mmCIF file of C-alpha atoms in Angstrom:
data_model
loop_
_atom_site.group_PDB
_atom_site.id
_atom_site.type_symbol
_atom_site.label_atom_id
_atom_site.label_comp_id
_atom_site.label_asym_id
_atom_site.label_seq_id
_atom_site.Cartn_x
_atom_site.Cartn_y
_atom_site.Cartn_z
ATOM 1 C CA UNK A 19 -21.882 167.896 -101.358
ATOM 2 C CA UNK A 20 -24.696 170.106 -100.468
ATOM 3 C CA UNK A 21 -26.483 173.519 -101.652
ATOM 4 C CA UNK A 22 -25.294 176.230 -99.557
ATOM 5 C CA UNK A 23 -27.729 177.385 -97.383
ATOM 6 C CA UNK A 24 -29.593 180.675 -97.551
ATOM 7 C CA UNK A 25 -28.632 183.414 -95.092
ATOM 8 C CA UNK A 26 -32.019 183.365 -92.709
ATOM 9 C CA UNK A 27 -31.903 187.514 -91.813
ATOM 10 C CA UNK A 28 -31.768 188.295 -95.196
ATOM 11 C CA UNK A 29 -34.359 186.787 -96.420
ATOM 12 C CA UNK A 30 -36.587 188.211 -93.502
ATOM 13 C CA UNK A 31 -34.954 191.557 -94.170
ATOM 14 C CA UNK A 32 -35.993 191.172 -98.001
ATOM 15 C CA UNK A 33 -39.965 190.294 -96.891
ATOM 16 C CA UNK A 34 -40.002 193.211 -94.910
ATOM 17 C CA UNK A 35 -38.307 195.714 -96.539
ATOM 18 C CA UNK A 36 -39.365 195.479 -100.533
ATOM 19 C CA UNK A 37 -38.532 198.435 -102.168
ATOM 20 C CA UNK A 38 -41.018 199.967 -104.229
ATOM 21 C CA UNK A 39 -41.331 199.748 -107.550
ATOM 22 C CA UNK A 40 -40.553 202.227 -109.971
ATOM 23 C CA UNK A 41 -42.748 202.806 -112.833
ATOM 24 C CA UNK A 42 -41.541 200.994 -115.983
ATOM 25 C CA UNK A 43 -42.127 199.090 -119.032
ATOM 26 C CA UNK A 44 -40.016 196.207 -117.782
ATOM 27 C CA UNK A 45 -41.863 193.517 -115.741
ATOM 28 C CA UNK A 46 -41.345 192.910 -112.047
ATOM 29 C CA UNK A 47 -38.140 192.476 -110.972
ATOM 30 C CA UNK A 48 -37.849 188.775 -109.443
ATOM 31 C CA UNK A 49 -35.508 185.859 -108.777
ATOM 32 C CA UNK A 50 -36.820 184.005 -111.560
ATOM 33 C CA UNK A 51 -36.282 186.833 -114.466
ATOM 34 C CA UNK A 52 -32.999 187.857 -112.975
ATOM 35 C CA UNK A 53 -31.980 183.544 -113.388
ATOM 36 C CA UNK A 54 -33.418 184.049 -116.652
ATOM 37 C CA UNK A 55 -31.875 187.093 -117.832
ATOM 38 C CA UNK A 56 -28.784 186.037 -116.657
ATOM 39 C CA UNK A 57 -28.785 182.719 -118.452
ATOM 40 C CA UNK A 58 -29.805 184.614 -121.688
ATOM 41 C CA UNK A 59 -26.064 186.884 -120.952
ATOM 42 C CA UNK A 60 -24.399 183.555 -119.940
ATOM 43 C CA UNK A 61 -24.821 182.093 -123.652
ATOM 44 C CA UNK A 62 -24.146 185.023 -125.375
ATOM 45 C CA UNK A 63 -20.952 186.565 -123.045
ATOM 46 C CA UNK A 64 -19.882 183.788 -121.421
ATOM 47 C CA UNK A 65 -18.912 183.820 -117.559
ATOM 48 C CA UNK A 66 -16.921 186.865 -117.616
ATOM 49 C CA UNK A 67 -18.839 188.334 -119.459
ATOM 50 C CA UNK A 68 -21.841 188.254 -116.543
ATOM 51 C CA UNK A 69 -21.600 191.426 -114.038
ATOM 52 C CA UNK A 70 -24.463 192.814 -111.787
ATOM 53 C CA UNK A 71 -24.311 196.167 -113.778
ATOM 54 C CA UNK A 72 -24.835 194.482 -117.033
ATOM 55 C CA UNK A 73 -26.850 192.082 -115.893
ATOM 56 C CA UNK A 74 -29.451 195.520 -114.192
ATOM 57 C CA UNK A 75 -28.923 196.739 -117.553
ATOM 58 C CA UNK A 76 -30.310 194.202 -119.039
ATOM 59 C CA UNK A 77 -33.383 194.145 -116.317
ATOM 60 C CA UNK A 78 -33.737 197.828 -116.883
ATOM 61 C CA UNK A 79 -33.225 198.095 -112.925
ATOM 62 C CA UNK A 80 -30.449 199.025 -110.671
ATOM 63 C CA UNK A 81 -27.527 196.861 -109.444
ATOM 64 C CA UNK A 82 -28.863 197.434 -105.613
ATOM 65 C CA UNK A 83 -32.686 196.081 -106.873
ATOM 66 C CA UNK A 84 -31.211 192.991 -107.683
ATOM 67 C CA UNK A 85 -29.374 192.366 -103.956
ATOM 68 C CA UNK A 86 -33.362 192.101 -102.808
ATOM 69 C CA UNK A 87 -33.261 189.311 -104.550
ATOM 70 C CA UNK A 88 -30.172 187.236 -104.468
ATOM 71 C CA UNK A 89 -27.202 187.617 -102.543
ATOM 72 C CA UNK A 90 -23.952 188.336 -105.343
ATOM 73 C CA UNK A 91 -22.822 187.296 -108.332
ATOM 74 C CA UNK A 92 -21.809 183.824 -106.805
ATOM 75 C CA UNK A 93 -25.459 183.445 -106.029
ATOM 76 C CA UNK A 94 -26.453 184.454 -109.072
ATOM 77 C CA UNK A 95 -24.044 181.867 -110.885
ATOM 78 C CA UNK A 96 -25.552 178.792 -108.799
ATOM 79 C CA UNK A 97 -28.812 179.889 -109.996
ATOM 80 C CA UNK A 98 -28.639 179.963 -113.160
ATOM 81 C CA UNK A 99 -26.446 176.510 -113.409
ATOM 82 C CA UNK A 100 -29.271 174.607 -111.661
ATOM 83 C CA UNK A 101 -31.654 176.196 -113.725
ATOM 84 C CA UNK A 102 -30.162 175.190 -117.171
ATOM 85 C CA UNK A 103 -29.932 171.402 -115.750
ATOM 86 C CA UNK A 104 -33.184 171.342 -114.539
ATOM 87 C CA UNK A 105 -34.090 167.240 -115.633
ATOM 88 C CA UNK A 106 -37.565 166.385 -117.087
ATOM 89 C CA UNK A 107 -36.934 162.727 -116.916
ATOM 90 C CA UNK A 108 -37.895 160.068 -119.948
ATOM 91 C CA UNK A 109 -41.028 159.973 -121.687
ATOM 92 C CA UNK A 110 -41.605 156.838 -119.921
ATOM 93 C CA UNK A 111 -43.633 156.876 -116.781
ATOM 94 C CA UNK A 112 -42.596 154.550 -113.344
ATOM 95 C CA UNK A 113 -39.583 152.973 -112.723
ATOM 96 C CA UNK A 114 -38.312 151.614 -115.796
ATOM 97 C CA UNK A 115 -36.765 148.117 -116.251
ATOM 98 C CA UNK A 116 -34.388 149.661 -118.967
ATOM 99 C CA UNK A 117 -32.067 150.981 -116.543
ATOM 100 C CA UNK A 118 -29.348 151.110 -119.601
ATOM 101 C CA UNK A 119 -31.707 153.019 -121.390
ATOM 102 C CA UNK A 120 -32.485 155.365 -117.775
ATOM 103 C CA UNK A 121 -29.344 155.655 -117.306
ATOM 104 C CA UNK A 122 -28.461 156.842 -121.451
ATOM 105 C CA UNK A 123 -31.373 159.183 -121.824
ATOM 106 C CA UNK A 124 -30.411 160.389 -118.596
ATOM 107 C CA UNK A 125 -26.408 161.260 -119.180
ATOM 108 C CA UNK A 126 -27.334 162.344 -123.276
ATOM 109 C CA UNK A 127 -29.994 165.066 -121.991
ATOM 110 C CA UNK A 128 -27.211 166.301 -119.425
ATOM 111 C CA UNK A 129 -24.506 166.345 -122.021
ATOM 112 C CA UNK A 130 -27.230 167.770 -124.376
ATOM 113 C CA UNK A 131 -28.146 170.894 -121.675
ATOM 114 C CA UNK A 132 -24.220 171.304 -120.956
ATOM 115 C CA UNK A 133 -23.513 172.136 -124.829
ATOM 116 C CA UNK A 134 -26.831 174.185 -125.186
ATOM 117 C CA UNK A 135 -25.164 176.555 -122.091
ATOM 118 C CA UNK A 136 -21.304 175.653 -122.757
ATOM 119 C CA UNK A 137 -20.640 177.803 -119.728
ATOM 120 C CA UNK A 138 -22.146 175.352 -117.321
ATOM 121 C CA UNK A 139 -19.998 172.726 -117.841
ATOM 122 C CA UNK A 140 -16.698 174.715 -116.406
ATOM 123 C CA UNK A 141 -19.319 176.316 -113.737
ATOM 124 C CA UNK A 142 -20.023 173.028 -112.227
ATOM 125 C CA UNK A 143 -16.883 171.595 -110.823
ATOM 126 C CA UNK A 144 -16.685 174.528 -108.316
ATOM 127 C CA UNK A 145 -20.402 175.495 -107.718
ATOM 128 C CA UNK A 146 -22.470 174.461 -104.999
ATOM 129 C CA UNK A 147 -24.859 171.758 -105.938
ATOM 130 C CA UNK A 148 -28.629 173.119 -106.712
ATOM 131 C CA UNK A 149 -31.745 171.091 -106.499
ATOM 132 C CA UNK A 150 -31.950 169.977 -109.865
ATOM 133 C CA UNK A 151 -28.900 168.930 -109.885
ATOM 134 C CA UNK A 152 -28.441 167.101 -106.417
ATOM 135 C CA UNK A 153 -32.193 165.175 -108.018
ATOM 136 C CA UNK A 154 -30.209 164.379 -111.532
ATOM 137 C CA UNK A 155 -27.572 162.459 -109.156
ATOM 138 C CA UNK A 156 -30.293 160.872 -106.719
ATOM 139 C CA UNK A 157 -32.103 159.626 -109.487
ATOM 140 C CA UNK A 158 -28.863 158.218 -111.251
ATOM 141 C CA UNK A 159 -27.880 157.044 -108.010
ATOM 142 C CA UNK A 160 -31.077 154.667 -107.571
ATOM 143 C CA UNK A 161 -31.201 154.070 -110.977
ATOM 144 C CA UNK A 162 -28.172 152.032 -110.757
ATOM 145 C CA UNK A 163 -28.801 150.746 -107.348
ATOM 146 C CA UNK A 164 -31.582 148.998 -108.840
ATOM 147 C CA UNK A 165 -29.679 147.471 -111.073
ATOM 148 C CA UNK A 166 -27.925 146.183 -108.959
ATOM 149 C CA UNK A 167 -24.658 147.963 -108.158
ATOM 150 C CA UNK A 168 -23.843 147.362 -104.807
ATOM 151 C CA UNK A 169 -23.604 150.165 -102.146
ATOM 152 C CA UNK A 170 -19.853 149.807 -102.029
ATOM 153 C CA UNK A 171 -19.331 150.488 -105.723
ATOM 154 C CA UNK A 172 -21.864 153.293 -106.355
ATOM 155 C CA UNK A 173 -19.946 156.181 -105.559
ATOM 156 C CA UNK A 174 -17.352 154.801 -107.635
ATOM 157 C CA UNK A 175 -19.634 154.571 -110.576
ATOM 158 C CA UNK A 176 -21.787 158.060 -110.361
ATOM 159 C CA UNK A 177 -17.855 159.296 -110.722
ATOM 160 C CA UNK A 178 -16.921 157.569 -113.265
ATOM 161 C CA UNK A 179 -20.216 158.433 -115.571
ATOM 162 C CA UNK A 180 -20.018 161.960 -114.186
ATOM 163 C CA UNK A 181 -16.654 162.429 -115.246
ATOM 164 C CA UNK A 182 -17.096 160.817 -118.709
ATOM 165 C CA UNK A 183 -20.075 163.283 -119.146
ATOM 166 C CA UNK A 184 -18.225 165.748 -118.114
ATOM 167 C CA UNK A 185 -15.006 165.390 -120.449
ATOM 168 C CA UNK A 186 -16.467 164.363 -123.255
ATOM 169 C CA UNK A 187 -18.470 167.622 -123.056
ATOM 170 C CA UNK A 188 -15.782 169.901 -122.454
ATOM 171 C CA UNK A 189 -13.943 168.247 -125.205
ATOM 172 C CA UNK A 190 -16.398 168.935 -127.600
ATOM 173 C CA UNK A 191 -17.230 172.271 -126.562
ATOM 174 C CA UNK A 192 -13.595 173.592 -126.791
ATOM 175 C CA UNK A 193 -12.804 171.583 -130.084
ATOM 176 C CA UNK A 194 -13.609 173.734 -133.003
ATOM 177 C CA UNK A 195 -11.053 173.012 -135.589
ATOM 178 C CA UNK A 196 -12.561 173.779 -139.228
ATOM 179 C CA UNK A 197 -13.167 170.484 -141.776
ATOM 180 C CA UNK A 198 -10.224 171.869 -143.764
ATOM 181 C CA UNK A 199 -8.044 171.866 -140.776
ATOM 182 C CA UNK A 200 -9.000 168.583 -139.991
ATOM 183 C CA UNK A 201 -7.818 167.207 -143.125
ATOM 184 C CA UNK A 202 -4.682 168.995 -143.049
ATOM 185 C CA UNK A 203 -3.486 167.529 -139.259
ATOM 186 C CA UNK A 204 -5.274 163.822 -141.029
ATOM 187 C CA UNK A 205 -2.479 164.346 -143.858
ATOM 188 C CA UNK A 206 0.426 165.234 -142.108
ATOM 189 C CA UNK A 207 -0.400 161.978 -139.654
ATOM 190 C CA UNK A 208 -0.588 160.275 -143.794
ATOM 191 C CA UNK A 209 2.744 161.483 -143.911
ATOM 192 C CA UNK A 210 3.898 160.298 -140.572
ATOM 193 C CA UNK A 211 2.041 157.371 -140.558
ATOM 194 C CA UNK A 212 5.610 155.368 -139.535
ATOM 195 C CA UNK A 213 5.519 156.778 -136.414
ATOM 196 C CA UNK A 214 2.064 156.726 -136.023
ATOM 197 C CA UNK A 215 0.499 154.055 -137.729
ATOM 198 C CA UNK A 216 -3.041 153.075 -135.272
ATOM 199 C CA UNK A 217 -4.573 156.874 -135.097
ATOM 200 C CA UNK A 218 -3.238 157.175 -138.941
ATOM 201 C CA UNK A 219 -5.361 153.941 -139.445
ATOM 202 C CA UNK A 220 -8.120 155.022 -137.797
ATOM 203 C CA UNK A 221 -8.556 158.342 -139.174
ATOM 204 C CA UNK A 222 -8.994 159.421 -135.938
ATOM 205 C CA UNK A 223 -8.768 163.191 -136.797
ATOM 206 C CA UNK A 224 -11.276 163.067 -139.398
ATOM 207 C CA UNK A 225 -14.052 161.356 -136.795
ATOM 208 C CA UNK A 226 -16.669 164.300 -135.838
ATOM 209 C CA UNK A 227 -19.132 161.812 -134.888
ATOM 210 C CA UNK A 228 -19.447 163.584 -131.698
ATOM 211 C CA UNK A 229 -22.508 161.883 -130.264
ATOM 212 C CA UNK A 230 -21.872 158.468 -131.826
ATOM 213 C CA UNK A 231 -18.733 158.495 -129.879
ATOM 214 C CA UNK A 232 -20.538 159.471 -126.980
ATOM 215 C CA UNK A 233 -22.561 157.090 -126.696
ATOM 216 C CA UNK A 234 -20.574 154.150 -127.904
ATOM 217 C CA UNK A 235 -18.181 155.464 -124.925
ATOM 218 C CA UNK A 236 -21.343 155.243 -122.803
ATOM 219 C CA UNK A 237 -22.072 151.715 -123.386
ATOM 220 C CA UNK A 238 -18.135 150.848 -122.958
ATOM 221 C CA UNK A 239 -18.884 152.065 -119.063
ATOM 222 C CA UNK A 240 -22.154 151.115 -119.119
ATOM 223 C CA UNK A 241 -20.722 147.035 -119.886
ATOM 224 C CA UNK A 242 -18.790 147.575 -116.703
ATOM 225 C CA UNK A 243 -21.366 148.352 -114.577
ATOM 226 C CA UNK A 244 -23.624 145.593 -115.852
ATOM 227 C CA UNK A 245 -24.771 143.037 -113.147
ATOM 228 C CA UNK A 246 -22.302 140.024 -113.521
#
């Protein structure tokens, strides 16, 4: 998968054509404040919740400003997903020989982003893949190439962390039962603990250790994928 490519004329149209600017107490309308702004009506609206007129209202500019800038909505939704998973890397410098703990701090900061902007995480199954992105999976890809997972196996294993990321943060973005509701489903499983006697003895309803689980599910993978 690739970013889609940027249409050549209009960018040549946009350098020579700039509209002017209209006095206002709003700064300059660019790519990087409409990403912004539309991040900002993202979190708080959720994807349908993003137009171009609310999104020039919010700019303090009109819808056809904004076209000078990127090409639609679509446009504007790949933007702002590769901006929100922009990677940092680790505090460490070079090229760690923790590639567990690459690899971890690596999947916990995109899990981490993903819940910060819950929208991304149903954006990126369909989007086209940004820089940032397409880097996050080059540098998990070498990470665990150096570890030694062969060439053969690697695609097999960026998909099977990707879609372990991936579910367990959709799962925990959609799953807001209250404590008290937790407890109830917990006691009628009490009650019906005949039937279903390992999740009863688990408590399995009752576990919001979100990130514990995470991670211990991590490591699970991570075992796999360990050179033998």
């Amino acid at each position: 998968m690739a970013a889609k490519p940027r249409s050549a004329s209009k960018r040549s149209q946009r350098t020579k054509l700039q509209p002017i600017q209209e006095a206002s107490s709003e700064p300059p309308l660019s790519r990087e404040r409409i990403v912004a702004i539309a991040v900002e009506l993202l979190d708080a609206q959720g994807i349908d919740g993003l137009t171009m007129r609310r999104l020039a209202d919010r700019l303090g500019s009109g819808v056809m400003s904004l076209y000078w800038h990127v090409d639609n909505k679509e446009d504007v939704f790949d933007l702002a997903l590769d901006s929100v998973l922009e990677y940092r890397g680790s505090p460490e410098t070079g090229e760690s020989l923790d590639w567990r703990g690459d690899v971890v701090y690596m999947l916990e900061d995109w899990r981490a982003r993903m819940l910060r902007h819950p929208w991304s995480a149903s954006l990126l199954p369909r989007r086209a893949l940004g820089p940032n992105i397409l880097s996050r999976l080059e540098m998990l890809s070498k990470t665990l190439s150096r570890a030694g997972v062969a060439d053969a196996d690697l695609n097999a294993a960026i998909w099977s962390l990707w879609n372990y990321v991936m579910g367990a943060t959709l799962t925990r973005a959609s799953f807001d039962l209250s404590e008290e509701d937790r407890a109830a489903a917990q006691q009628r499983l009490t009650h019906l603990s005949e039937h279903y006697p390992t999740i009863e003895r688990s408590r399995l309803l009752l576990d919001n250790d979100w990130d514990g689980a995470f991670r211990k599910g991590l490591d699970f993978l991570l075992d796999g994928l360990s050179p033998r």
